[in-house]
Amino acid sequence: AELAHRAWSQATRLGAEFMAPQEVVSMCIQDGYKVLTLSDKKEIKARAVVLTTGVSYRVLDAPGLARLSGAGVYYGAARTEARSCSAQPVYIIGGGNSAGQAAMYLSTYASQVFIIIRGDNLAASMSAYLIEQIAQTPNIEIMPRTQMREACGEHSLEAVVIQQEGHEPEKRPARALFIFIGAKPSTEWVCHLAICDPKGYLLTGRDLVTDPRYKTAWKKDREPYLLETCVPGMFAAGDGRAGAMARVASAVGEGSMAIKFVHQYLDE
Ligand SMILES: Cc1cc2nc3c(=O)[nH]c(=O)nc-3n(C[C@H](O)[C@H](O)[C@H](O)COP(=O)(O)OP(=O)(O)OC[C@H]3O[C@@H](n4cnc5c(N)ncnc54)[C@H](O)[C@@H]3O)c2cc1C
C-alpha cells in the first residue's frame, strides 16, 4: 500500500490526473483523436492512449490457494518462476496449450512435473504436437480425473493435497503450483479498432507487422513502435498485449516503455 501511495503521489506531482473508480466502456477515433467514453457517459479526448487493462483470470477455489498466491502458487506465467523450481516437484492445473507449454518448459528445471486434469486425457483440450512432446518427456506425468483439494505451507507452498476419482486425498510435496484454467484479456471494448489475436490479445510492434491484416490497417509511412497497436498513437502494455510475460515487473516495464513511445508519437 505504501509503494502504491508513493507512486500515486509522484505521478500526481508530475501532473498526472487519476480518475477512480472509472471504467472505459468504448473508444472511437475522431479526427485523429481517441475518444474514450466512461461508464458515467463522460467523454475524454486524447491524442495518445496506453491500454493497460490486463486480463481477468478464472480463480481456483480450494483452501490455501489464495493465501499462498505469489508464494508458490502462481496464475499464468511459469517462465519467471522456473529457475526457483530446480530439481523439485511442481504441479500444473489445466489441460490447455498454455498448461502444456508450461509443463515442457518447467520439465527442464523441475525434478518432476505433474499435470492435473479433471478429464480422462488431454486430447480434447491440447494440441497434438504438445501431447506428443509431453509423452516423450520422462519427467512429466499426467494425472487424469484428479482435483486439487488444498495447498499447504506456512510461508510458501510446501505440499499439495490432490484427489484422484475413487481414491482418498493424498498429500504430496510441491515446490510450486501453476494454475492455467483460463484468462481473458479485458479488451472487448477496443477489439473493433485494434488487431487482436484469436483470443483477443492486442497485437503490437513486430507481432503486428507479421499479421496479414497489418497491410490494410496501418496507414503511416513508418513502422509501428514496439508497443504500438494498429491505430497510430494507441499503445498496449502489460497482460492484455499479445506475447506479454504475465508478470508485474514486465507489465510495469512495458508501461514505462509505452510512455516513451507516446512522447515519440507526440513529437511526430
Ligand atoms: C492470483 C494472481 C496472482 C499473481 N501473482 C503474481 C506474482 O506473484 N508475481 C507476478 O509478477 N505476477 C503475478 N500475477 C500476474 C500479475 O498480476 C500481472 O502480470 C500484472 O498485474 C499485469 O499488470 P497489468 O497492468 O497488465 O494488468 P492488471 O494488473 O490486471 O491491471 C489492469 C487494470 O485495468 C483495469 N481495467 C480493466 N478494464 C478496464 C476498463 N475498461 N476501464 C478501466 N479500467 C479497466 C482493471 O480493473 C485493473 O485494475 C498474478 C496474477 C494473479 C491473477
Short mmCIF file of C-alpha atoms and ligand atoms in Angstrom, two decimals:
data_model
loop_
_atom_site.label_atom_id
_atom_site.label_comp_id
_atom_site.label_asym_id
_atom_site.label_seq_id
_atom_site.Cartn_x
_atom_site.Cartn_y
_atom_site.Cartn_z
CA ALA A 1 0.00 0.00 0.00
CA GLU A 2 2.87 2.36 0.82
CA LEU A 3 4.52 1.71 -2.55
CA ALA A 4 1.23 2.37 -4.36
CA HIS A 5 0.74 5.56 -2.36
CA ARG A 6 4.24 6.79 -3.23
CA ALA A 7 3.68 6.03 -6.93
CA TRP A 8 0.38 7.88 -6.79
CA SER A 9 1.99 10.94 -5.08
CA GLN A 10 4.86 11.06 -7.56
CA ALA A 11 2.57 10.77 -10.59
CA THR A 12 0.27 13.48 -9.21
CA ARG A 13 3.25 15.76 -8.56
CA LEU A 14 4.35 15.28 -12.18
CA GLY A 15 0.93 16.31 -13.49
CA ALA A 16 -0.99 13.03 -13.88
CA GLU A 17 -4.67 13.11 -13.00
CA PHE A 18 -6.30 9.98 -11.54
CA MET A 19 -9.96 9.22 -12.18
CA ALA A 20 -11.15 6.38 -9.96
CA PRO A 21 -13.27 4.40 -9.84
CA GLN A 22 -13.98 4.68 -13.56
CA GLU A 23 -14.46 2.21 -16.38
CA VAL A 24 -13.87 2.90 -20.05
CA VAL A 25 -16.74 1.32 -21.96
CA SER A 26 -15.89 2.30 -25.53
CA MET A 27 -13.47 4.15 -27.75
CA CYS A 28 -13.72 5.67 -31.21
CA ILE A 29 -11.37 7.69 -33.39
CA GLN A 30 -12.40 11.21 -34.44
CA ASP A 31 -10.06 13.43 -36.50
CA GLY A 32 -7.02 11.54 -35.20
CA TYR A 33 -8.16 11.87 -31.57
CA LYS A 34 -9.05 8.86 -29.45
CA VAL A 35 -12.40 9.49 -27.80
CA LEU A 36 -12.95 7.40 -24.66
CA THR A 37 -16.43 7.01 -23.20
CA LEU A 38 -16.62 6.27 -19.47
CA SER A 39 -19.33 4.28 -17.72
CA ASP A 40 -20.90 7.53 -16.44
CA LYS A 41 -21.15 8.64 -20.12
CA LYS A 42 -18.40 11.27 -19.77
CA GLU A 43 -16.06 11.54 -22.75
CA ILE A 44 -12.30 12.09 -22.79
CA LYS A 45 -10.39 13.09 -25.93
CA ALA A 46 -6.72 12.17 -26.22
CA ARG A 47 -4.09 12.18 -28.92
CA ALA A 48 -2.44 9.08 -27.48
CA VAL A 49 -3.74 6.23 -25.31
CA VAL A 50 -1.91 3.43 -23.46
CA LEU A 51 -4.11 0.37 -22.91
CA THR A 52 -3.12 -1.49 -19.72
CA THR A 53 -6.38 -3.25 -18.97
CA GLY A 54 -4.81 -6.64 -18.22
CA VAL A 55 -6.70 -9.92 -18.17
CA SER A 56 -9.33 -11.43 -15.93
CA TYR A 57 -8.24 -14.83 -14.60
CA ARG A 58 -10.53 -17.64 -13.56
CA VAL A 59 -9.55 -18.23 -9.96
CA LEU A 60 -9.44 -21.73 -8.46
CA ASP A 61 -11.12 -22.13 -5.11
CA ALA A 62 -9.53 -24.54 -2.61
CA PRO A 63 -8.15 -24.00 0.91
CA GLY A 64 -4.69 -22.39 0.97
CA LEU A 65 -4.62 -21.27 -2.67
CA ALA A 66 -5.49 -17.62 -2.07
CA ARG A 67 -3.17 -17.35 0.96
CA LEU A 68 -0.18 -18.83 -0.91
CA SER A 69 -0.82 -16.99 -4.17
CA GLY A 70 2.53 -15.49 -5.21
CA ALA A 71 4.35 -17.70 -2.67
CA GLY A 72 4.48 -20.94 -4.64
CA VAL A 73 1.00 -20.72 -6.18
CA TYR A 74 1.00 -18.86 -9.49
CA TYR A 75 -1.56 -17.95 -12.11
CA GLY A 76 -0.32 -17.69 -15.68
CA ALA A 77 3.39 -17.40 -16.45
CA ALA A 78 5.68 -20.21 -15.40
CA ARG A 79 8.82 -18.90 -17.10
CA THR A 80 9.81 -16.39 -14.47
CA GLU A 81 9.45 -18.92 -11.64
CA ALA A 82 11.04 -21.91 -13.40
CA ARG A 83 14.57 -21.45 -12.02
CA SER A 84 13.34 -21.46 -8.44
CA CYS A 85 11.86 -24.94 -9.06
CA SER A 86 15.22 -26.50 -9.85
CA ALA A 87 15.28 -30.26 -9.05
CA GLN A 88 11.98 -30.09 -7.13
CA PRO A 89 8.46 -31.36 -7.90
CA VAL A 90 5.93 -28.94 -9.41
CA TYR A 91 2.23 -29.23 -10.23
CA ILE A 92 0.25 -27.71 -13.07
CA ILE A 93 -3.53 -27.46 -13.11
CA GLY A 94 -5.18 -27.27 -16.53
CA GLY A 95 -5.20 -29.17 -19.79
CA GLY A 96 -4.90 -26.41 -22.40
CA ASN A 97 -1.96 -25.41 -24.57
CA SER A 98 -0.62 -22.88 -22.07
CA ALA A 99 -0.50 -25.64 -19.43
CA GLY A 100 1.28 -27.93 -21.90
CA GLN A 101 3.83 -25.28 -22.88
CA ALA A 102 4.48 -24.51 -19.22
CA ALA A 103 4.95 -28.22 -18.49
CA MET A 104 7.54 -28.58 -21.26
CA TYR A 105 9.41 -25.51 -20.06
CA LEU A 106 9.30 -26.48 -16.38
CA SER A 107 10.43 -30.04 -17.15
CA THR A 108 13.90 -28.67 -17.95
CA TYR A 109 14.22 -27.35 -14.37
CA ALA A 110 11.95 -29.36 -12.06
CA SER A 111 12.61 -32.93 -10.91
CA GLN A 112 9.07 -33.93 -11.84
CA VAL A 113 6.11 -32.08 -13.39
CA PHE A 114 2.59 -33.32 -12.63
CA ILE A 115 -0.28 -32.11 -14.82
CA ILE A 116 -3.61 -32.31 -13.00
CA ILE A 117 -6.70 -32.56 -15.21
CA ARG A 118 -10.32 -33.34 -14.45
CA GLY A 119 -10.92 -35.29 -17.68
CA ASP A 120 -9.56 -38.62 -18.92
CA ASN A 121 -6.86 -37.21 -21.18
CA LEU A 122 -5.57 -34.08 -22.93
CA ALA A 123 -6.88 -34.87 -26.41
CA ALA A 124 -9.88 -32.53 -26.28
CA SER A 125 -8.03 -29.50 -24.94
CA MET A 126 -4.37 -29.59 -26.05
CA SER A 127 -2.68 -29.55 -29.48
CA ALA A 128 -1.47 -32.93 -30.72
CA TYR A 129 2.16 -31.77 -31.05
CA LEU A 130 2.27 -30.79 -27.36
CA ILE A 131 0.63 -34.05 -26.26
CA GLU A 132 3.33 -35.88 -28.22
CA GLN A 133 6.15 -33.81 -26.72
CA ILE A 134 4.78 -34.41 -23.22
CA ALA A 135 4.53 -38.16 -23.86
CA GLN A 136 8.21 -38.17 -24.82
CA THR A 137 9.33 -36.24 -21.73
CA PRO A 138 10.05 -38.75 -18.95
CA ASN A 139 9.69 -36.32 -16.03
CA ILE A 140 6.16 -35.15 -16.93
CA GLU A 141 3.25 -37.16 -15.55
CA ILE A 142 -0.41 -36.55 -16.42
CA MET A 143 -2.83 -37.14 -13.55
CA PRO A 144 -6.31 -37.66 -15.06
CA ARG A 145 -9.63 -37.38 -13.15
CA THR A 146 -7.80 -35.53 -10.38
CA GLN A 147 -8.72 -32.45 -8.37
CA MET A 148 -6.73 -30.06 -6.19
CA ARG A 149 -8.08 -30.16 -2.63
CA GLU A 150 -5.64 -27.98 -0.66
CA ALA A 151 -2.39 -26.01 -0.87
CA CYS A 152 -0.26 -26.40 2.28
CA GLY A 153 2.66 -24.42 3.67
CA GLU A 154 3.29 -21.81 6.33
CA HIS A 155 5.03 -19.01 4.42
CA SER A 156 5.24 -20.60 0.97
CA LEU A 157 3.89 -23.69 -0.76
CA GLU A 158 5.32 -26.91 0.67
CA ALA A 159 2.75 -29.54 -0.34
CA VAL A 160 -0.49 -30.06 -2.22
CA VAL A 161 -3.42 -32.32 -1.36
CA ILE A 162 -4.82 -33.89 -4.51
CA GLN A 163 -7.55 -36.46 -5.00
CA GLN A 164 -7.97 -38.83 -7.90
CA GLU A 165 -11.51 -40.04 -8.62
CA GLY A 166 -12.30 -43.10 -6.48
CA HIS A 167 -9.22 -42.59 -4.25
CA GLU A 168 -8.54 -40.98 -0.88
CA PRO A 169 -6.98 -37.45 -0.83
CA GLU A 170 -3.18 -37.61 -0.93
CA LYS A 171 -0.68 -35.05 0.41
CA ARG A 172 2.43 -34.68 -1.75
CA PRO A 173 5.46 -32.36 -1.55
CA ALA A 174 5.36 -29.49 -4.06
CA ARG A 175 7.70 -26.55 -4.71
CA ALA A 176 5.23 -24.72 -6.95
CA LEU A 177 1.73 -24.92 -8.34
CA PHE A 178 0.90 -23.24 -11.65
CA ILE A 179 -2.76 -22.69 -12.45
CA PHE A 180 -3.82 -22.44 -16.10
CA ILE A 181 -7.60 -22.61 -16.05
CA GLY A 182 -8.26 -19.71 -18.36
CA ALA A 183 -7.73 -16.00 -18.68
CA LYS A 184 -9.48 -13.50 -20.88
CA PRO A 185 -7.98 -10.15 -21.93
CA SER A 186 -10.11 -7.16 -20.95
CA THR A 187 -10.09 -5.80 -24.49
CA GLU A 188 -13.64 -6.47 -25.77
CA TRP A 189 -14.41 -2.75 -25.88
CA VAL A 190 -11.42 -1.97 -28.11
CA CYS A 191 -11.15 -5.06 -30.35
CA HIS A 192 -13.18 -3.42 -33.13
CA LEU A 193 -10.41 -0.80 -33.54
CA ALA A 194 -7.25 -2.82 -32.90
CA ILE A 195 -5.90 -6.00 -34.45
CA CYS A 196 -6.12 -8.76 -31.86
CA ASP A 197 -5.05 -12.40 -31.85
CA PRO A 198 -7.83 -15.05 -31.84
CA LYS A 199 -8.12 -14.81 -28.03
CA GLY A 200 -8.47 -11.02 -28.00
CA TYR A 201 -4.90 -10.04 -27.01
CA LEU A 202 -3.74 -6.81 -28.66
CA LEU A 203 -1.08 -7.17 -31.36
CA THR A 204 1.70 -4.58 -31.23
CA GLY A 205 5.01 -3.78 -32.94
CA ARG A 206 6.73 -6.73 -34.60
CA ASP A 207 3.82 -9.14 -33.96
CA LEU A 208 1.54 -6.67 -35.70
CA VAL A 209 3.76 -6.25 -38.77
CA THR A 210 3.74 -10.00 -39.47
CA ASP A 211 -0.07 -10.23 -39.26
CA PRO A 212 -1.81 -10.47 -42.68
CA ARG A 213 -4.29 -7.72 -41.66
CA TYR A 214 -1.49 -5.22 -40.99
CA LYS A 215 -1.02 -4.00 -44.58
CA THR A 216 -4.59 -2.77 -44.93
CA ALA A 217 -4.93 -1.47 -41.37
CA TRP A 218 -1.66 0.52 -40.98
CA LYS A 219 -1.71 3.90 -42.76
CA LYS A 220 1.53 5.56 -41.59
CA ASP A 221 4.73 5.64 -43.66
CA ARG A 222 6.76 4.44 -40.67
CA GLU A 223 6.52 1.04 -38.95
CA PRO A 224 4.59 0.84 -35.66
CA TYR A 225 6.61 1.38 -32.48
CA LEU A 226 7.35 -1.73 -30.43
CA LEU A 227 4.23 -1.38 -28.23
CA GLU A 228 2.00 0.42 -30.73
CA THR A 229 -1.24 -1.18 -31.93
CA CYS A 230 -2.54 -0.84 -35.49
CA VAL A 231 -4.01 2.55 -34.51
CA PRO A 232 -1.16 5.11 -34.51
CA GLY A 233 -0.85 6.61 -31.03
CA MET A 234 -2.72 3.76 -29.34
CA PHE A 235 -0.27 1.65 -27.33
CA ALA A 236 -0.68 -1.52 -25.28
CA ALA A 237 1.34 -2.67 -22.28
CA GLY A 238 1.05 -5.49 -19.76
CA ASP A 239 -1.02 -8.66 -19.73
CA GLY A 240 -3.55 -7.54 -22.35
CA ARG A 241 -0.82 -7.36 -25.00
CA ALA A 242 -0.18 -10.42 -27.18
CA GLY A 243 3.08 -12.08 -26.11
CA ALA A 244 3.21 -10.41 -22.68
CA MET A 245 5.10 -12.18 -19.87
CA ALA A 246 2.18 -12.00 -17.39
CA ARG A 247 4.32 -10.63 -14.57
CA VAL A 248 4.16 -7.44 -12.51
CA ALA A 249 7.75 -6.42 -13.34
CA SER A 250 7.29 -6.85 -17.09
CA ALA A 251 3.93 -5.02 -17.06
CA VAL A 252 5.49 -2.08 -15.20
CA GLY A 253 8.49 -2.08 -17.56
CA GLU A 254 6.27 -2.13 -20.64
CA GLY A 255 4.22 0.71 -19.17
CA SER A 256 7.27 2.95 -18.91
CA MET A 257 8.43 1.95 -22.40
CA ALA A 258 4.98 2.80 -23.76
CA ILE A 259 5.18 6.31 -22.31
CA LYS A 260 8.49 6.85 -24.11
CA PHE A 261 6.78 5.85 -27.36
CA VAL A 262 3.90 8.23 -26.58
CA HIS A 263 6.43 11.10 -26.45
CA GLN A 264 7.94 10.00 -29.78
CA TYR A 265 4.46 9.84 -31.29
CA LEU A 266 3.50 13.29 -29.99
CA ASP A 267 6.76 14.71 -31.41
CA GLU A 268 5.95 13.49 -34.94
C1 LIG B 1 -3.98 -14.50 -8.46
C2 LIG B 1 -2.81 -13.91 -9.21
C3 LIG B 1 -1.54 -13.96 -8.65
C4 LIG B 1 -0.46 -13.40 -9.33
N1 LIG B 1 0.78 -13.47 -8.74
C5 LIG B 1 1.83 -12.86 -9.33
C6 LIG B 1 3.10 -12.83 -8.69
O1 LIG B 1 3.30 -13.39 -7.62
N2 LIG B 1 4.12 -12.18 -9.31
C7 LIG B 1 3.96 -11.54 -10.51
O2 LIG B 1 4.91 -10.94 -11.02
N3 LIG B 1 2.75 -11.58 -11.15
C8 LIG B 1 1.69 -12.21 -10.59
N4 LIG B 1 0.47 -12.23 -11.22
C9 LIG B 1 0.37 -11.60 -12.55
C10 LIG B 1 0.30 -10.07 -12.40
O3 LIG B 1 -0.76 -9.73 -11.51
C11 LIG B 1 0.07 -9.44 -13.77
O4 LIG B 1 1.07 -9.85 -14.67
C12 LIG B 1 0.10 -7.91 -13.70
O5 LIG B 1 -0.79 -7.44 -12.71
C13 LIG B 1 -0.28 -7.33 -15.06
O6 LIG B 1 -0.41 -5.95 -14.95
P1 LIG B 1 -1.36 -5.16 -15.95
O7 LIG B 1 -1.20 -3.73 -15.59
O8 LIG B 1 -1.14 -5.58 -17.34
O9 LIG B 1 -2.84 -5.66 -15.60
P2 LIG B 1 -3.64 -5.63 -14.22
O10 LIG B 1 -2.74 -5.61 -13.05
O11 LIG B 1 -4.62 -6.74 -14.36
O12 LIG B 1 -4.38 -4.24 -14.24
C14 LIG B 1 -5.39 -3.97 -15.17
C15 LIG B 1 -6.26 -2.88 -14.57
O13 LIG B 1 -7.09 -2.34 -15.58
C16 LIG B 1 -8.40 -2.23 -15.06
N5 LIG B 1 -9.34 -2.28 -16.20
C17 LIG B 1 -9.65 -3.33 -17.00
N6 LIG B 1 -10.54 -2.96 -17.93
C18 LIG B 1 -10.79 -1.64 -17.72
C19 LIG B 1 -11.64 -0.68 -18.35
N7 LIG B 1 -12.40 -0.99 -19.40
N8 LIG B 1 -11.68 0.58 -17.84
C20 LIG B 1 -10.91 0.93 -16.78
N9 LIG B 1 -10.09 0.07 -16.14
C21 LIG B 1 -10.03 -1.20 -16.61
C22 LIG B 1 -8.55 -3.42 -14.13
O14 LIG B 1 -9.60 -3.20 -13.22
C23 LIG B 1 -7.18 -3.42 -13.47
O15 LIG B 1 -7.15 -2.54 -12.38
C24 LIG B 1 -0.63 -12.78 -10.59
C25 LIG B 1 -1.92 -12.74 -11.16
C26 LIG B 1 -2.99 -13.30 -10.48
C27 LIG B 1 -4.37 -13.25 -11.09
#
